[in-house]
Coordinates of C-alpha atoms in Angstrom, one line a residue:
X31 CA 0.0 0.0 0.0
X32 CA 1.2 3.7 -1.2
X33 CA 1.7 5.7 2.2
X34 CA 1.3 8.8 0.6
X35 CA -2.1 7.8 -0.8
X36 CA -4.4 10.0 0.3
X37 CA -7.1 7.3 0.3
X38 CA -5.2 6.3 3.8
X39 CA -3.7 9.3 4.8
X40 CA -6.1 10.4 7.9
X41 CA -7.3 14.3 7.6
X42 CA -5.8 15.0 10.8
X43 CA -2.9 13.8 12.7
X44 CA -4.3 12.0 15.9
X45 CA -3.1 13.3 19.4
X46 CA -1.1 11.8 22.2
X47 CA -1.4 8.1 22.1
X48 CA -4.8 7.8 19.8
X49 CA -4.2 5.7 16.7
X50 CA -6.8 6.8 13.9
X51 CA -9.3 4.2 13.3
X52 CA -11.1 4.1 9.9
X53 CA -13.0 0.5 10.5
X54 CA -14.9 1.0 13.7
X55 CA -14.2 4.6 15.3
X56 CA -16.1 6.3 17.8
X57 CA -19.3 8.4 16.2
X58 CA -22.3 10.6 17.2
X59 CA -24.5 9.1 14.6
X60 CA -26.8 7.9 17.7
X61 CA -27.2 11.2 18.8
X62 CA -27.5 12.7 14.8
X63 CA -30.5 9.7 14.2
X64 CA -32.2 10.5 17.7
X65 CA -31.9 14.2 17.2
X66 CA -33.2 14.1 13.8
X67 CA -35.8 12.0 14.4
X68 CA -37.6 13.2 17.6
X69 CA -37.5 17.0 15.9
X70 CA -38.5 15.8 12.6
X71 CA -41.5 13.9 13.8
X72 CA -42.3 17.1 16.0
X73 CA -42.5 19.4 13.7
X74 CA -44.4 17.2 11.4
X75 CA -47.2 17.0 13.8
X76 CA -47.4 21.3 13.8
X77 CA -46.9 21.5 10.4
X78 CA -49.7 18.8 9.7
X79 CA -51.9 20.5 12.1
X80 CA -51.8 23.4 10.6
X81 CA -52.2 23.1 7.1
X82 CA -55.3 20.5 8.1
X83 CA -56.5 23.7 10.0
X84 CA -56.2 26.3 7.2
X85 CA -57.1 23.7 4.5
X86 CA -60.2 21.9 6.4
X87 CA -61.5 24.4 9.1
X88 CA -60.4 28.1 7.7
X89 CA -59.8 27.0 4.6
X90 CA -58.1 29.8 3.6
X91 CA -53.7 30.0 3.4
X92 CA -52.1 33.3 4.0
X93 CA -48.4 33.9 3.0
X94 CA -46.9 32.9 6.7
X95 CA -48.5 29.3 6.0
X96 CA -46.9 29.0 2.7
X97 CA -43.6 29.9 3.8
X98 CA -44.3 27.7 7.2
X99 CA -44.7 25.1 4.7
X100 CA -41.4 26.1 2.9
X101 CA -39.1 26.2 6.0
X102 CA -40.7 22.8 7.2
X103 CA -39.3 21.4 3.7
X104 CA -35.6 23.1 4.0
X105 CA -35.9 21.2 7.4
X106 CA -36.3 18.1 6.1
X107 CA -34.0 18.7 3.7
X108 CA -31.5 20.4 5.9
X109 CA -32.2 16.9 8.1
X110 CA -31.8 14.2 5.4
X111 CA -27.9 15.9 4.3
X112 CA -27.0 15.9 7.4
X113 CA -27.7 12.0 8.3
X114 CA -26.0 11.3 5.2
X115 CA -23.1 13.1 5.5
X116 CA -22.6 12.0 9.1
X117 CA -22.9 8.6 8.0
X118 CA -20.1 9.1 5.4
X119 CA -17.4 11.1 8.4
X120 CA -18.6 13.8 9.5
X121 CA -19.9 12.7 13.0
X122 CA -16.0 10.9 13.5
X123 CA -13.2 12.2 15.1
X124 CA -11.4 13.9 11.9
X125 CA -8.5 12.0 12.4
X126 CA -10.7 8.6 11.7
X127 CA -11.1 9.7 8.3
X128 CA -9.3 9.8 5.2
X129 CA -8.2 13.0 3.6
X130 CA -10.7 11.9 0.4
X131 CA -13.5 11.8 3.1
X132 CA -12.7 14.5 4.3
X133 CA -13.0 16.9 0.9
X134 CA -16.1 14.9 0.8
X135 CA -17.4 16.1 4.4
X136 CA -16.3 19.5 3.6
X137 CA -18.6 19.6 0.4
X138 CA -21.7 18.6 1.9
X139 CA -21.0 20.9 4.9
X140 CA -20.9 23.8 2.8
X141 CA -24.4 22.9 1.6
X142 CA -25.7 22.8 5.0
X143 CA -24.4 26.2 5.2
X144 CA -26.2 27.3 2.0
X145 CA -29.1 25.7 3.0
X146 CA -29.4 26.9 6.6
X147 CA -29.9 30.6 5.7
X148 CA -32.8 30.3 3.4
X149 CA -34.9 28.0 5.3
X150 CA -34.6 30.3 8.6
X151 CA -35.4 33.0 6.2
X152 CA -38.6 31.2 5.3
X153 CA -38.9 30.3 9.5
X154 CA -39.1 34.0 10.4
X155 CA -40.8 35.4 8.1
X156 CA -43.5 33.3 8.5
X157 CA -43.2 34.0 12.1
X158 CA -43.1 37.8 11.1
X159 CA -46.4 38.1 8.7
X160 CA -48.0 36.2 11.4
X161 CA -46.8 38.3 14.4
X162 CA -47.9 41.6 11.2
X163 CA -51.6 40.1 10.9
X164 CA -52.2 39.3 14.8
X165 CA -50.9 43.0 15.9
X166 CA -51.2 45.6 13.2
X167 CA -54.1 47.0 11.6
X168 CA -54.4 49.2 8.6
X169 CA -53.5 52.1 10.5
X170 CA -49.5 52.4 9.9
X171 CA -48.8 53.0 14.0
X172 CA -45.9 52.2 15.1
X173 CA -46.4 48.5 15.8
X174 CA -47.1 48.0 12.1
X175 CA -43.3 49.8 11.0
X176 CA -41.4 47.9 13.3
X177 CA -42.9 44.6 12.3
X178 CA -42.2 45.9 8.4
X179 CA -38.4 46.5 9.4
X180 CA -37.8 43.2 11.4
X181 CA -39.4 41.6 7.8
X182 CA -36.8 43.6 5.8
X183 CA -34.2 43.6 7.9
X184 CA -34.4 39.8 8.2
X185 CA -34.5 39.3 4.6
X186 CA -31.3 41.3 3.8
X187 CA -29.7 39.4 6.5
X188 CA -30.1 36.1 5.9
X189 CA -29.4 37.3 1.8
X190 CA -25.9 38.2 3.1
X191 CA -25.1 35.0 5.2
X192 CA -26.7 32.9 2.2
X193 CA -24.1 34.7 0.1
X194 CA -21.3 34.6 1.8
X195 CA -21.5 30.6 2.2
X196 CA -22.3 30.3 -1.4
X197 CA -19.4 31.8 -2.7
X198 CA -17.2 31.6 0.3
X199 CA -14.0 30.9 -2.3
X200 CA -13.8 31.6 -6.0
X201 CA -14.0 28.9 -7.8
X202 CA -16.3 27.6 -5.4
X203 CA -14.3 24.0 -5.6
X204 CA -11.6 25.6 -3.6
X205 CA -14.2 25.0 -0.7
X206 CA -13.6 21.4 -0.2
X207 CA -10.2 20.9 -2.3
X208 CA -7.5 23.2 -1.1
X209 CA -5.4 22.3 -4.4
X210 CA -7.8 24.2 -6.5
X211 CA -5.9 28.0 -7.4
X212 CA -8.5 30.6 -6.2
X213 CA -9.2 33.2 -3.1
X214 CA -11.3 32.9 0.0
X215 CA -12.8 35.4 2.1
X216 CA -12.5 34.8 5.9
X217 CA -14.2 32.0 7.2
X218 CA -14.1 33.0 10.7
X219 CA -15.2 36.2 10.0
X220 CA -18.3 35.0 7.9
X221 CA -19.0 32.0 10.6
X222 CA -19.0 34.7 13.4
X223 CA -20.9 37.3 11.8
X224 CA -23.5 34.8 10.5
X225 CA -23.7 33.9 14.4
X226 CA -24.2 37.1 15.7
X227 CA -26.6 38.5 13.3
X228 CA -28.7 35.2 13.8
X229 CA -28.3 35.6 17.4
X230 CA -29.8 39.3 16.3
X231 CA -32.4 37.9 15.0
X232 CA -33.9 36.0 17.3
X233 CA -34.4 38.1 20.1
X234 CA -35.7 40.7 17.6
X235 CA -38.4 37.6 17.0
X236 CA -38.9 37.0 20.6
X237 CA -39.2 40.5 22.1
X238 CA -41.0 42.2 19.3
X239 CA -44.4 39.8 19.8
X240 CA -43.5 40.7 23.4
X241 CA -43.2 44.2 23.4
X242 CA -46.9 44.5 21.5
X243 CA -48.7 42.5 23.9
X244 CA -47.5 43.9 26.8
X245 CA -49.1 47.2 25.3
X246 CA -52.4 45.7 24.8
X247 CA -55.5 46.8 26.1
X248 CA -56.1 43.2 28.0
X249 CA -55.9 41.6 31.3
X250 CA -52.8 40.8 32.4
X251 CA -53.9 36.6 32.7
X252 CA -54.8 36.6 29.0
X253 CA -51.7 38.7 28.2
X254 CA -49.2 35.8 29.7
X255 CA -51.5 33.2 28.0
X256 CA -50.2 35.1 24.8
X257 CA -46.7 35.2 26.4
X258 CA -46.5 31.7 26.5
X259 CA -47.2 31.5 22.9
X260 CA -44.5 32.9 21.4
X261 CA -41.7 32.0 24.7
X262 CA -40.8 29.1 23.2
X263 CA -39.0 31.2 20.8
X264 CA -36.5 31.7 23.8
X265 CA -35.6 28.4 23.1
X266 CA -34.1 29.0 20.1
X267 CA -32.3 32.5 21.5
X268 CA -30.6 30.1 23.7
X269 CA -29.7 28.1 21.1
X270 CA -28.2 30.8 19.4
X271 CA -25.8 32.1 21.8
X272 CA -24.8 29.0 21.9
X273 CA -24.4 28.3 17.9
X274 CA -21.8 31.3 18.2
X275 CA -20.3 29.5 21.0
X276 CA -19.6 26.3 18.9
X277 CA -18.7 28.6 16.1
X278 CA -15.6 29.7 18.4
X279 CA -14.9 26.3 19.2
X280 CA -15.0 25.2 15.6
X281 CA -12.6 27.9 14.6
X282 CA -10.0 27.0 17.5
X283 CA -10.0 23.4 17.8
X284 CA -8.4 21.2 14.9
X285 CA -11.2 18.3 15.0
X286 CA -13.7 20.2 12.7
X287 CA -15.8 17.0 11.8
X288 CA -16.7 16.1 15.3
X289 CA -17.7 19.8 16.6
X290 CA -19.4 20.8 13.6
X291 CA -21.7 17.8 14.2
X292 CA -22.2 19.4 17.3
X293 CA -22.9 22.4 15.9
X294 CA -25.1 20.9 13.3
X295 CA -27.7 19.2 15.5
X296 CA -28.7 22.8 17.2
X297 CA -29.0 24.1 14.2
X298 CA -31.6 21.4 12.9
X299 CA -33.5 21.8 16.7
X300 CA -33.1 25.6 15.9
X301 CA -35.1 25.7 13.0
X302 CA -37.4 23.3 13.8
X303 CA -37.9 25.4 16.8
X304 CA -38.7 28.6 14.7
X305 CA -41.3 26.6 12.6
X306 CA -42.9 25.3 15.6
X307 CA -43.5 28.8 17.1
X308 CA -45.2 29.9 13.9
X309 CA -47.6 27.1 14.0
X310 CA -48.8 27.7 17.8
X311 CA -51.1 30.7 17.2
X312 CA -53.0 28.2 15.1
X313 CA -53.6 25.2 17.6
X314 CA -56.7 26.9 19.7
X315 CA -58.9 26.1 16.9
X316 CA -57.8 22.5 16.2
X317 CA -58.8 22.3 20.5
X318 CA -62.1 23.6 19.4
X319 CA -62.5 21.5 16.5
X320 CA -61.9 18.5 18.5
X321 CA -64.5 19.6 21.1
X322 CA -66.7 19.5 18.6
X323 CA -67.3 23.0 17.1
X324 CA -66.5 22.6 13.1
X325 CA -65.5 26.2 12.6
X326 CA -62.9 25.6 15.3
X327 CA -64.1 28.3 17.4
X328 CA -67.2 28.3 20.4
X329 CA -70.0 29.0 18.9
X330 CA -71.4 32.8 18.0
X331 CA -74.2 32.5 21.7
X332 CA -70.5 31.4 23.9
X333 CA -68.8 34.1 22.4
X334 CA -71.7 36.5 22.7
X335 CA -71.7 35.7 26.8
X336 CA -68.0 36.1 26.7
X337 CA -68.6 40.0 25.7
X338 CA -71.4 40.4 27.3
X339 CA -69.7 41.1 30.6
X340 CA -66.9 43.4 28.7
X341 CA -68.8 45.1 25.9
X342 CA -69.6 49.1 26.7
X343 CA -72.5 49.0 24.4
X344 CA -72.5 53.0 24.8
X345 CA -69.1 53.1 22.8
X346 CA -69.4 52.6 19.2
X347 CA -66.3 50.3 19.2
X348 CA -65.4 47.8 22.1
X349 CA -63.2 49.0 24.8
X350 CA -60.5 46.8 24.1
X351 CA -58.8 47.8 20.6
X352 CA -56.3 45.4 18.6
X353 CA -53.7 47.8 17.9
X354 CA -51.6 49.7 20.2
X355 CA -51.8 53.7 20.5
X356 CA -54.6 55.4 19.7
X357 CA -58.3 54.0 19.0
X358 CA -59.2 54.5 15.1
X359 CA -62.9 54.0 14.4
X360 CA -63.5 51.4 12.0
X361 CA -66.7 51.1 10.1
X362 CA -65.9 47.8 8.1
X363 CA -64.2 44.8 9.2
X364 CA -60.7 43.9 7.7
X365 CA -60.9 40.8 5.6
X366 CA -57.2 39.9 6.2
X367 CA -58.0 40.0 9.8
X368 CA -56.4 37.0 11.4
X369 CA -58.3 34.1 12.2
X370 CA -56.0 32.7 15.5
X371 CA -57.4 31.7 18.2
X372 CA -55.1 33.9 21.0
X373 CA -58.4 36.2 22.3
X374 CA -55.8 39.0 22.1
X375 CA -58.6 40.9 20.5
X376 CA -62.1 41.7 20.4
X377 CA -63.6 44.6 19.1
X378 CA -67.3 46.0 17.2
X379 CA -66.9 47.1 13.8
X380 CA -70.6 47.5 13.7
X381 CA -71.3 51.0 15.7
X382 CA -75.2 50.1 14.2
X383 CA -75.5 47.5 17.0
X384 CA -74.6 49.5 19.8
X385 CA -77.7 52.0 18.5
X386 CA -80.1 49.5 17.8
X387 CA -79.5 48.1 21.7
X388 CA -80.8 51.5 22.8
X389 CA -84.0 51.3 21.3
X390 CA -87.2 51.1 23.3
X391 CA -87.9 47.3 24.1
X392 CA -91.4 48.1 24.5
X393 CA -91.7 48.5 20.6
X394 CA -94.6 46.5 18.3
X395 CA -93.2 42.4 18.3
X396 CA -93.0 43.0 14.7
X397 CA -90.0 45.3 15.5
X398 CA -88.6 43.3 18.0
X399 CA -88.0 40.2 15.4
X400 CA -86.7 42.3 13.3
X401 CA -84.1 43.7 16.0
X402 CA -82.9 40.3 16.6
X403 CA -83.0 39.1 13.0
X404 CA -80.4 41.9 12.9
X405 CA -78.4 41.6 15.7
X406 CA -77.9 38.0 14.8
X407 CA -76.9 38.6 11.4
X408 CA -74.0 41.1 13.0
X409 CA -73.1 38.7 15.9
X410 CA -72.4 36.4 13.0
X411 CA -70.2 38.7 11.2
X412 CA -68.4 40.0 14.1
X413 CA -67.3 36.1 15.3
X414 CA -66.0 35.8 11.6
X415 CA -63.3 39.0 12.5
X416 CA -62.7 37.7 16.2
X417 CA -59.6 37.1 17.1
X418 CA -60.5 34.4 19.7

């Protein structure tokens, strides 16, 4: 056998004592497979209950489900390179594989990187429209800009990270093969910055949903209820500061293969994470459904005893307004309203009803019928613009 054959050469000498091991060497393919596995099937179950809820109970998609949807595919994807490629080295010690393997490893790592930035991309966003849908109404307050800017800031961010693994050498084969003539930009600096900005982004994610509820017009119990919602997102902040932790460790420490795998099964739990938070505002009505109301909400006479106690029928519009600042009267109902199930709003668009509930009860029966006919018709309308 040629020594110098790089078929048996290991990609990195071995220290102290260790002798590399190419047959049966140590491997966190248990912990890639169980990760994988227990997220994957996870998210599947959000992801499926959603789209059965927008498809079968709503049966309407807005733009967040699409790109939920889209993210939940980059996962999968994200998932499936990442089994393969720790099958084939990359969750080994680096000096337990050959240098061949190891241009290998380093090509299908650099499409985990390229794949990462969309797919969070597509995580946030949806996570963004549907924070922009809940919160904002057609007035442009200031709720509605700063949700605009985290959507644009986002998308330019995770453009420049997506770029700057895609052509992180010129020819892009220099990547994996270190023989190939070309330049490089600094791959600590892009691995740290990528980090940091994702890091960024996160807490922008978590606070922003945060910040607008805490300025609600509600009860503080029904305002942690929305809290809970969207604190798992803290999850993946932690994860974050973390990911730039690994990132320091990658850059320092020699045995890339086995801290990148690491690295690698946050990132998968991150994102799967992300996805997960923008399918929870949707799970109150597949609760409903299964208690046996088909439009996955309580029916119009339970909602109308909810408001009953909170309703100032004097007021044109309900007390308790879905935007933050000022109250704008609003004679028509949006139709993008939201249709999630957090009860962070209620609100009259129908100042008509308030009116009519002043009249004289002692009118003519024929009157009265008609009254009701009426208010029934609106109590109907106004459950379809709930956001219960």
């Amino acid at each position: 056998m040629d020594p110098d054959d790089p078929g048996l050469i290991p990609a990195l000498k071995a220290p102290g004592d260790l002798k590399p091991d190419f047959i049966d060497p140590p491997t966190l393919m248990p912990l890639v497979v169980a990760t994988s596995t227990v997220v994957l099937a996870i998210m599947t179950f959000f992801v499926s209950a959603r789209f059965f809820i927008k498809s079968h109970i709503t049966r309407q998609h807005y733009v967040e489900d699409w790109l939920s949807y889209l993210a939940s595919a980059g996962v999968v994807a994200s998932a499936g390179v990442f089994i393969y490629v720790g099958d084939r080295g990359l969750a080994r010690h680096q000096w337990d594989i050959t240098e061949n393997t190891f241009e290998n490893v380093l090509y299908y790592t650099n499409v985990l990187f390229c794949v990462y930035p969309p797919t969070m991309l597509a995580a946030k966003l949806s996570v963004l429209f549907q924070i922009k849908r809940i919160f904002t109404t057609v007035q442009k307050d200031l709720a509605y800009w700063a949700v605009v800017t985290s959507i644009v800031c986002n998308f330019i961010m995770y453009n420049f990270v997506w770029f700057s693994h895609l052509f992180q050498c010129w020819p892009r084969e220099k990547i994996w093969n270190s023989d190939v003539e070309g330049k490089c930009i600094s791959v600590a600096n892009s691995r740290y910055t990528g980090g940091i900005l994702n890091a960024i982004s996160e807490f922008g994610a978590l606070l922003l949903p945060i910040w607008m509820i805490w300025h609600l017009k509600k009860p503080m119990r029904r305002k942690l209820v929305a809290y809970a919602v969207f604190s798992v997102g803290s999850i993946a902040c932690a994860i974050a500061i973390v990911g730039i932790y690994l990132r320091a460790v990658v850059l320092e420490q020699p045995d890339f293969t086995w801290i990148s795998t690491k690295l690698f099964v946050l990132v998968i739990c991150e994102m799967v994470i992300v996805v997960i938070v923008g399918c929870f505002p949707s799970l109150p009505r597949l609760y409903y459904y299964f208690r046996g109301h088909p439009e996955g909400r309580p029916s119009d006479i339970t909602l109308n005893k909810r408001r009953a106690g909170t309703l100032n029928m004097n007021n044109p519009l309900n007390s308790m307004t879905k935007h933050i600042g000022p109250r704008n009267r609003m004679g028509t109902p949006r139709s993008t309203v939201s249709n999630e199930h957090l009860e962070l709003h209620q609100y009259s668009s129908y100042p008509e009803i308030a009116k009519e509930e002043k009249l004289d009860l002692r009118q003519s029966p024929s009157k009265t019928e008609s009254l009701k006919t009426t208010q029934m018709k609106h109590s109907i309308e106004i459950s379809e613009h709930d956001d219960v």
